[in-house]
């Protein structure tokens, strides 16, 4: 079974600085997707960034970028120039891109609460 | 803008009184999901529809049922809510097994 682990329950960063959130996963699949989702307090879960496993290039979306290490099964999220609005719970998630009972299902990590200090 | 809409945003019900939560989407995605999320936890998948095919998670209580009358709408029925069912219920959609897009959620309170 696939598992996703976020080893940092909480992280904090000063406004305008850079922070990296860690995520590791375990799977026997070779083709899959990885995601980072952001959920501000009492607000909607938003897709931040996605990575396709067969693409070697790390995904980037404005201030958000990932470091995808397929062999190490590591998928960290880097937030540059942190803003107060980045404060949220961040979930790392995995889904296989193949048939079977897990097809289409997201496996989430435990989440990391990010605090941004002004 | 294309989106996932959930109604109501807040629902209060009494112990044992059936409740229905609704989800609609304008993304024309073929897969729709229902999750239960309790405070500071990751969402827990209850079931999903892949097109018209219903897929129930093994540990989803029988108390929870779902209907998908058409591509755009999906409903979550809780037949006899208990205190432990108080949670945020999230609807999500995806095209095939790609990224899921979430609605704002319905917060259910059980008195």
CSV table of C-alpha atoms in Angstrom, one decimal:
chain,number,residue,atom,x,y,z
A,1,UNK,CA,0.0,0.0,0.0
A,2,UNK,CA,1.1,3.5,-0.7
A,3,UNK,CA,2.0,5.8,2.2
A,4,UNK,CA,2.8,9.5,2.4
A,5,UNK,CA,4.8,10.9,5.3
A,6,UNK,CA,5.2,14.5,6.3
A,7,UNK,CA,7.6,14.6,9.2
A,8,UNK,CA,7.2,18.2,10.1
A,9,UNK,CA,3.9,18.8,12.0
A,10,UNK,CA,4.6,22.5,12.2
A,11,UNK,CA,6.9,24.9,10.5
A,12,UNK,CA,7.3,28.7,10.7
A,13,UNK,CA,8.9,31.3,8.5
A,14,UNK,CA,9.5,35.0,8.5
A,15,UNK,CA,7.6,37.0,5.8
A,16,UNK,CA,9.7,37.4,2.6
A,17,UNK,CA,11.9,34.4,3.5
A,18,UNK,CA,12.0,30.9,2.1
A,19,UNK,CA,10.8,27.7,3.7
A,20,UNK,CA,10.8,24.1,2.6
A,21,UNK,CA,8.2,21.5,3.6
A,22,UNK,CA,9.3,17.9,3.4
A,23,UNK,CA,7.4,14.9,2.1
A,24,UNK,CA,8.4,11.3,1.5
A,25,UNK,CA,6.3,8.5,0.0
A,26,UNK,CA,6.4,4.8,-0.6
A,27,UNK,CA,5.0,3.1,-3.7
A,28,UNK,CA,5.8,0.2,-6.0
A,29,UNK,CA,4.3,2.1,-9.0
A,30,UNK,CA,6.5,3.8,-11.5
A,31,UNK,CA,3.9,6.1,-13.0
A,32,UNK,CA,2.0,8.4,-10.6
A,33,UNK,CA,1.2,12.0,-9.6
A,34,UNK,CA,2.3,14.0,-6.6
A,35,UNK,CA,0.5,17.1,-5.3
A,36,UNK,CA,0.8,19.8,-2.7
A,37,UNK,CA,-2.5,21.1,-1.4
A,38,UNK,CA,-2.9,24.2,0.8
A,39,UNK,CA,-5.8,24.5,3.3
A,40,UNK,CA,-6.0,27.9,5.1
A,41,UNK,CA,-7.9,27.7,8.5
A,42,UNK,CA,-11.6,27.1,7.8
A,43,UNK,CA,-11.1,27.6,4.1
A,44,UNK,CA,-11.1,25.7,0.9
A,45,UNK,CA,-8.4,23.1,0.0
A,46,UNK,CA,-6.5,24.5,-3.0
A,47,UNK,CA,-4.1,22.7,-5.4
A,48,UNK,CA,-0.8,24.4,-5.1
A,49,UNK,CA,1.4,22.4,-7.5
A,50,UNK,CA,1.5,19.0,-9.2
A,51,UNK,CA,4.3,16.7,-10.4
A,52,UNK,CA,4.1,13.9,-12.9
A,53,UNK,CA,6.5,11.1,-12.0
A,54,UNK,CA,7.7,10.5,-15.5
A,55,UNK,CA,8.8,14.1,-15.9
A,56,UNK,CA,12.3,14.7,-14.5
A,57,UNK,CA,11.9,18.5,-14.5
A,58,UNK,CA,10.7,19.9,-11.2
A,59,UNK,CA,7.4,21.7,-11.3
A,60,UNK,CA,7.2,25.4,-10.6
A,61,UNK,CA,4.2,27.7,-10.0
A,62,UNK,CA,5.2,31.3,-9.3
A,63,UNK,CA,6.7,31.3,-5.8
A,64,UNK,CA,6.2,27.6,-5.3
A,65,UNK,CA,8.5,25.0,-6.5
A,66,UNK,CA,9.2,21.3,-5.8
A,67,UNK,CA,12.3,19.2,-5.4
A,68,UNK,CA,11.3,15.8,-6.8
A,69,UNK,CA,13.7,13.0,-6.1
A,70,UNK,CA,12.1,9.9,-7.6
A,71,UNK,CA,14.8,7.4,-6.5
A,72,UNK,CA,14.7,8.7,-3.0
A,73,UNK,CA,10.9,9.0,-3.1
A,74,UNK,CA,11.1,12.5,-1.8
A,75,UNK,CA,8.9,15.5,-2.8
A,76,UNK,CA,9.6,18.7,-1.0
A,77,UNK,CA,7.8,22.1,-1.5
A,78,UNK,CA,9.8,25.3,-1.5
A,79,UNK,CA,7.9,28.6,-0.9
A,80,UNK,CA,10.0,31.6,-1.8
A,81,UNK,CA,9.3,35.2,-0.7
A,82,UNK,CA,6.8,33.9,1.9
A,83,UNK,CA,3.6,36.0,2.4
A,84,UNK,CA,1.2,36.2,5.2
A,85,UNK,CA,-1.4,34.6,3.0
A,86,UNK,CA,0.7,31.5,2.7
A,87,UNK,CA,-0.1,30.5,6.3
A,88,UNK,CA,-2.1,27.3,6.1
A,89,UNK,CA,-2.0,23.5,6.5
A,90,UNK,CA,-0.1,22.0,3.6
A,91,UNK,CA,-0.9,18.4,2.5
A,92,UNK,CA,1.3,16.3,0.3
A,93,UNK,CA,-0.7,13.8,-1.7
A,94,UNK,CA,-0.1,10.9,-4.1
A,95,UNK,CA,-2.2,9.1,-6.7
A,96,UNK,CA,-1.2,6.3,-9.0
A,97,UNK,CA,-1.7,6.7,-12.8
A,98,UNK,CA,-2.7,3.1,-13.4
A,99,UNK,CA,-5.7,0.9,-13.0
A,100,UNK,CA,-6.6,-1.0,-9.9
A,101,UNK,CA,-8.4,-0.3,-6.7
A,102,UNK,CA,-6.2,2.8,-5.9
A,103,UNK,CA,-6.9,4.5,-9.3
A,104,UNK,CA,-7.9,8.1,-8.8
A,105,UNK,CA,-7.6,8.0,-5.0
A,106,UNK,CA,-5.5,10.4,-3.2
A,107,UNK,CA,-3.2,9.3,-0.3
A,108,UNK,CA,-2.6,12.2,1.9
A,109,UNK,CA,0.3,12.9,4.3
A,110,UNK,CA,-0.5,14.1,7.8
A,111,UNK,CA,-0.1,17.7,7.0
A,112,UNK,CA,2.2,20.5,8.0
A,113,UNK,CA,1.0,23.7,9.6
A,114,UNK,CA,2.9,26.7,8.2
A,115,UNK,CA,3.0,29.9,10.3
A,116,UNK,CA,4.2,33.1,8.6
A,117,UNK,CA,5.5,35.8,11.0
A,118,UNK,CA,5.4,39.4,9.9
B,1,UNK,CA,-15.3,30.5,-13.5
B,2,UNK,CA,-15.5,26.7,-13.4
B,3,UNK,CA,-15.8,25.5,-9.9
B,4,UNK,CA,-17.1,23.0,-7.3
B,5,UNK,CA,-20.0,24.2,-5.3
B,6,UNK,CA,-21.2,22.8,-2.0
B,7,UNK,CA,-24.5,23.5,-0.3
B,8,UNK,CA,-25.2,24.3,2.4
B,9,UNK,CA,-21.9,25.6,3.8
B,10,UNK,CA,-23.1,25.0,7.3
B,11,UNK,CA,-25.6,22.4,8.4
B,12,UNK,CA,-26.9,21.8,11.9
B,13,UNK,CA,-28.9,18.6,12.5
B,14,UNK,CA,-30.2,16.7,15.5
B,15,UNK,CA,-28.9,13.3,16.6
B,16,UNK,CA,-30.5,10.7,14.3
B,17,UNK,CA,-32.2,13.2,11.9
B,18,UNK,CA,-31.3,12.4,8.3
B,19,UNK,CA,-29.4,15.1,6.4
B,20,UNK,CA,-28.4,15.5,2.8
B,21,UNK,CA,-25.4,17.5,1.5
B,22,UNK,CA,-25.1,18.5,-2.1
B,23,UNK,CA,-22.2,19.1,-4.5
B,24,UNK,CA,-22.3,20.5,-8.0
B,25,UNK,CA,-19.5,21.1,-10.5
B,26,UNK,CA,-19.1,23.1,-13.7
B,27,UNK,CA,-15.8,21.5,-14.6
B,28,UNK,CA,-17.4,18.7,-16.5
B,29,UNK,CA,-15.2,16.2,-14.6
B,30,UNK,CA,-16.1,12.6,-14.7
B,31,UNK,CA,-15.0,11.6,-11.2
B,32,UNK,CA,-16.6,13.0,-8.0
B,33,UNK,CA,-15.4,12.3,-4.5
B,34,UNK,CA,-16.8,12.7,-1.0
B,35,UNK,CA,-14.4,13.2,2.0
B,36,UNK,CA,-14.9,13.5,5.7
B,37,UNK,CA,-12.4,15.8,7.4
B,38,UNK,CA,-12.1,16.2,11.2
B,39,UNK,CA,-10.1,19.0,12.8
B,40,UNK,CA,-6.4,19.2,11.9
B,41,UNK,CA,-6.5,15.8,10.0
B,42,UNK,CA,-6.2,14.8,6.4
B,43,UNK,CA,-9.4,14.2,4.5
B,44,UNK,CA,-10.7,10.7,4.6
B,45,UNK,CA,-12.3,9.3,1.5
B,46,UNK,CA,-15.8,8.0,1.9
B,47,UNK,CA,-16.6,7.1,-1.7
B,48,UNK,CA,-16.3,8.2,-5.2
B,49,UNK,CA,-18.1,8.0,-8.6
B,50,UNK,CA,-16.0,7.2,-11.7
B,51,UNK,CA,-18.6,8.2,-14.3
B,52,UNK,CA,-21.7,6.3,-13.1
B,53,UNK,CA,-19.7,3.6,-11.3
B,54,UNK,CA,-20.0,3.9,-7.5
B,55,UNK,CA,-17.0,3.0,-5.4
B,56,UNK,CA,-17.4,2.6,-1.6
B,57,UNK,CA,-14.4,2.6,0.7
B,58,UNK,CA,-14.4,-0.5,2.9
B,59,UNK,CA,-14.5,1.4,6.2
B,60,UNK,CA,-17.2,3.8,5.2
B,61,UNK,CA,-20.1,3.3,7.6
B,62,UNK,CA,-23.4,2.1,6.2
B,63,UNK,CA,-24.9,5.2,7.6
B,64,UNK,CA,-23.4,7.1,4.7
B,65,UNK,CA,-24.8,6.9,1.2
B,66,UNK,CA,-24.4,8.8,-2.0
B,67,UNK,CA,-26.3,9.5,-5.2
B,68,UNK,CA,-25.1,10.9,-8.5
B,69,UNK,CA,-28.1,11.7,-10.7
B,70,UNK,CA,-26.0,13.3,-13.4
B,71,UNK,CA,-22.5,14.4,-14.3
B,72,UNK,CA,-22.8,17.7,-12.5
B,73,UNK,CA,-24.4,16.7,-9.2
B,74,UNK,CA,-23.6,14.4,-6.3
B,75,UNK,CA,-25.3,14.1,-2.9
B,76,UNK,CA,-24.2,12.7,0.4
B,77,UNK,CA,-26.9,11.3,2.6
B,78,UNK,CA,-26.3,10.6,6.3
B,79,UNK,CA,-29.2,8.5,7.4
B,80,UNK,CA,-28.9,8.7,11.2
B,81,UNK,CA,-26.2,11.2,12.1
B,82,UNK,CA,-24.3,10.5,15.4
B,83,UNK,CA,-22.2,12.9,17.4
B,84,UNK,CA,-19.1,11.3,15.8
B,85,UNK,CA,-20.3,12.4,12.3
B,86,UNK,CA,-19.8,16.0,13.1
B,87,UNK,CA,-17.1,17.1,10.7
B,88,UNK,CA,-16.3,19.0,7.5
B,89,UNK,CA,-17.5,17.2,4.4
B,90,UNK,CA,-15.6,17.9,1.3
B,91,UNK,CA,-16.6,17.3,-2.3
B,92,UNK,CA,-13.9,17.0,-5.0
B,93,UNK,CA,-13.8,16.4,-8.7
B,94,UNK,CA,-11.2,15.2,-11.2
B,95,UNK,CA,-10.8,14.3,-14.8
B,96,UNK,CA,-9.9,10.6,-14.8
B,97,UNK,CA,-7.3,10.2,-12.0
B,98,UNK,CA,-5.6,13.5,-12.3
B,99,UNK,CA,-5.6,16.4,-9.8
B,100,UNK,CA,-8.6,16.7,-7.6
B,101,UNK,CA,-10.3,20.1,-7.2
B,102,UNK,CA,-12.2,20.7,-3.9
B,103,UNK,CA,-15.3,22.5,-3.0
B,104,UNK,CA,-15.4,24.8,0.0
B,105,UNK,CA,-16.9,22.1,2.2
B,106,UNK,CA,-20.0,21.8,4.4
B,107,UNK,CA,-19.5,21.9,8.1
B,108,UNK,CA,-21.9,19.5,9.8
B,109,UNK,CA,-22.9,20.0,13.5
B,110,UNK,CA,-24.8,17.3,15.3
B,111,UNK,CA,-26.7,18.3,18.4
